[in-house]
């Protein structure tokens, strides 16, 4: 018999809702939690009042609830290194590491990467000074 897994999905958008909806269809899915979730996700699982960026509280929740798998989807927790932190605690998490997700959460890094590797992209300049940007 296949055991049912407890799943934690980080985020509160449509992407998290869609993935949660699909996960819920699996015969291996047990209880599904969303942090923080939204009105739609509450129809699929349980919303918990923890911000997607509050990594210490998410770690605490995952340990307390014995979460089998966490899905990290939004840019902000990825940029804060949520995957790296969960792995340090030997907790199963799906998502890219902070370094690997930099292409997604740092637009300046992404554009520089594209320019360096001759990848097609719109013209751009990167400014750290408002006056120079004018």
CSV table of C-alpha atoms in Angstrom, one decimal:
chain,number,residue,atom,x,y,z
A,1,UNK,CA,0.0,0.0,0.0
A,2,UNK,CA,1.3,3.4,-0.9
A,3,UNK,CA,1.5,5.9,2.0
A,4,UNK,CA,-0.2,9.2,1.6
A,5,UNK,CA,2.2,12.2,1.7
A,6,UNK,CA,1.8,15.5,3.4
A,7,UNK,CA,2.6,18.3,1.0
A,8,UNK,CA,3.4,21.9,1.7
A,9,UNK,CA,3.0,24.4,-1.2
A,10,UNK,CA,4.6,27.8,-0.7
A,11,UNK,CA,2.8,30.8,-2.2
A,12,UNK,CA,-0.5,32.4,-2.7
A,13,UNK,CA,-1.0,32.8,-6.5
A,14,UNK,CA,-2.7,31.0,-9.3
A,15,UNK,CA,0.4,28.9,-10.0
A,16,UNK,CA,0.2,27.5,-6.5
A,17,UNK,CA,-3.5,26.8,-6.8
A,18,UNK,CA,-3.1,25.0,-10.2
A,19,UNK,CA,-0.2,22.9,-8.9
A,20,UNK,CA,-2.1,22.1,-5.7
A,21,UNK,CA,-5.2,21.1,-7.7
A,22,UNK,CA,-3.1,18.7,-9.7
A,23,UNK,CA,-1.3,17.3,-6.7
A,24,UNK,CA,-4.6,16.7,-5.0
A,25,UNK,CA,-5.5,14.3,-7.8
A,26,UNK,CA,-2.6,12.0,-7.0
A,27,UNK,CA,-3.4,8.8,-5.1
A,28,UNK,CA,-0.2,9.5,-3.1
A,29,UNK,CA,-1.3,12.9,-1.9
A,30,UNK,CA,-2.5,13.1,1.6
A,31,UNK,CA,-3.0,16.4,3.5
A,32,UNK,CA,-2.0,19.5,1.4
A,33,UNK,CA,-1.1,22.7,3.1
A,34,UNK,CA,-0.6,26.1,1.5
A,35,UNK,CA,1.5,28.9,3.0
A,36,UNK,CA,-0.2,31.3,2.9
A,37,UNK,CA,-2.5,30.2,0.2
A,38,UNK,CA,-5.6,32.0,-1.1
A,39,UNK,CA,-9.4,31.6,-1.4
A,40,UNK,CA,-9.0,29.0,-4.1
A,41,UNK,CA,-6.4,26.9,-2.4
A,42,UNK,CA,-8.6,26.7,0.7
A,43,UNK,CA,-10.9,24.5,-1.4
A,44,UNK,CA,-8.1,22.1,-2.0
A,45,UNK,CA,-6.2,22.0,1.2
A,46,UNK,CA,-5.5,23.9,4.4
A,47,UNK,CA,-4.2,27.5,4.2
A,48,UNK,CA,-1.7,28.3,7.0
A,49,UNK,CA,-1.0,31.9,8.1
A,50,UNK,CA,2.7,31.9,7.4
A,51,UNK,CA,4.2,34.3,4.8
A,52,UNK,CA,6.1,32.7,1.9
A,53,UNK,CA,9.2,34.7,3.0
A,54,UNK,CA,9.2,33.6,6.6
A,55,UNK,CA,11.6,30.7,6.2
A,56,UNK,CA,12.1,30.0,9.9
A,57,UNK,CA,8.4,29.6,10.5
A,58,UNK,CA,8.0,27.5,7.4
A,59,UNK,CA,10.9,25.2,8.6
A,60,UNK,CA,9.2,25.0,12.0
A,61,UNK,CA,5.9,24.1,10.5
A,62,UNK,CA,7.4,21.5,8.1
A,63,UNK,CA,9.1,19.7,11.0
A,64,UNK,CA,6.1,19.9,13.4
A,65,UNK,CA,3.7,18.6,10.8
A,66,UNK,CA,6.2,16.0,9.4
A,67,UNK,CA,5.8,17.3,5.9
A,68,UNK,CA,7.0,14.8,3.3
A,69,UNK,CA,7.6,17.3,0.5
A,70,UNK,CA,7.6,21.1,0.2
A,71,UNK,CA,7.1,22.8,-3.2
A,72,UNK,CA,8.8,26.2,-3.3
A,73,UNK,CA,7.4,28.2,-6.2
A,74,UNK,CA,7.5,32.1,-5.8
A,75,UNK,CA,10.6,34.2,-6.5
A,76,UNK,CA,10.9,35.8,-3.1
A,77,UNK,CA,11.4,32.7,-1.0
A,78,UNK,CA,13.7,31.3,-3.7
A,79,UNK,CA,15.8,34.5,-3.6
A,80,UNK,CA,16.0,34.1,0.2
A,81,UNK,CA,17.4,30.6,-0.1
A,82,UNK,CA,14.4,28.6,1.1
A,83,UNK,CA,15.6,25.4,-0.8
A,84,UNK,CA,19.1,25.7,0.6
A,85,UNK,CA,17.7,26.1,4.2
A,86,UNK,CA,15.3,23.2,4.0
A,87,UNK,CA,18.0,20.9,2.6
A,88,UNK,CA,20.4,21.9,5.5
A,89,UNK,CA,17.7,20.6,7.8
A,90,UNK,CA,17.3,17.4,5.7
A,91,UNK,CA,13.8,18.3,4.7
A,92,UNK,CA,12.6,17.3,1.2
A,93,UNK,CA,11.9,20.3,-1.0
A,94,UNK,CA,11.4,20.8,-4.7
A,95,UNK,CA,12.7,24.0,-6.3
A,96,UNK,CA,16.0,25.6,-7.4
A,97,UNK,CA,18.7,26.7,-5.0
A,98,UNK,CA,19.2,30.4,-4.3
A,99,UNK,CA,22.1,30.4,-6.8
A,100,UNK,CA,20.2,28.4,-9.5
A,101,UNK,CA,17.1,30.6,-9.2
A,102,UNK,CA,19.0,33.9,-9.6
A,103,UNK,CA,18.1,34.0,-13.3
A,104,UNK,CA,14.5,34.2,-12.2
A,105,UNK,CA,14.6,36.6,-9.3
A,106,UNK,CA,17.4,39.0,-10.5
A,107,UNK,CA,16.4,40.7,-13.7
A,108,UNK,CA,19.8,42.5,-13.9
A,109,UNK,CA,21.7,39.2,-13.5
A,110,UNK,CA,19.4,37.6,-16.2
A,111,UNK,CA,19.9,40.4,-18.7
A,112,UNK,CA,23.7,40.4,-18.1
A,113,UNK,CA,23.8,36.7,-18.5
A,114,UNK,CA,21.9,37.0,-21.8
A,115,UNK,CA,24.2,39.7,-23.1
A,116,UNK,CA,27.3,37.7,-22.1
A,117,UNK,CA,26.1,34.6,-23.9
A,118,UNK,CA,24.7,36.4,-27.0
A,119,UNK,CA,21.2,35.3,-26.2
A,120,UNK,CA,18.4,37.4,-27.8
A,121,UNK,CA,16.9,40.0,-25.5
A,122,UNK,CA,15.6,43.6,-25.7
A,123,UNK,CA,18.1,46.4,-25.3
A,124,UNK,CA,18.7,47.4,-21.7
A,125,UNK,CA,20.9,49.3,-19.3
A,126,UNK,CA,21.4,48.7,-15.6
A,127,UNK,CA,21.4,51.6,-13.2
A,128,UNK,CA,22.1,51.9,-9.5
A,129,UNK,CA,21.8,55.7,-9.5
A,130,UNK,CA,18.5,57.4,-10.3
A,131,UNK,CA,20.2,60.5,-11.7
A,132,UNK,CA,22.3,58.5,-14.1
A,133,UNK,CA,19.2,56.7,-15.3
A,134,UNK,CA,17.6,60.0,-16.5
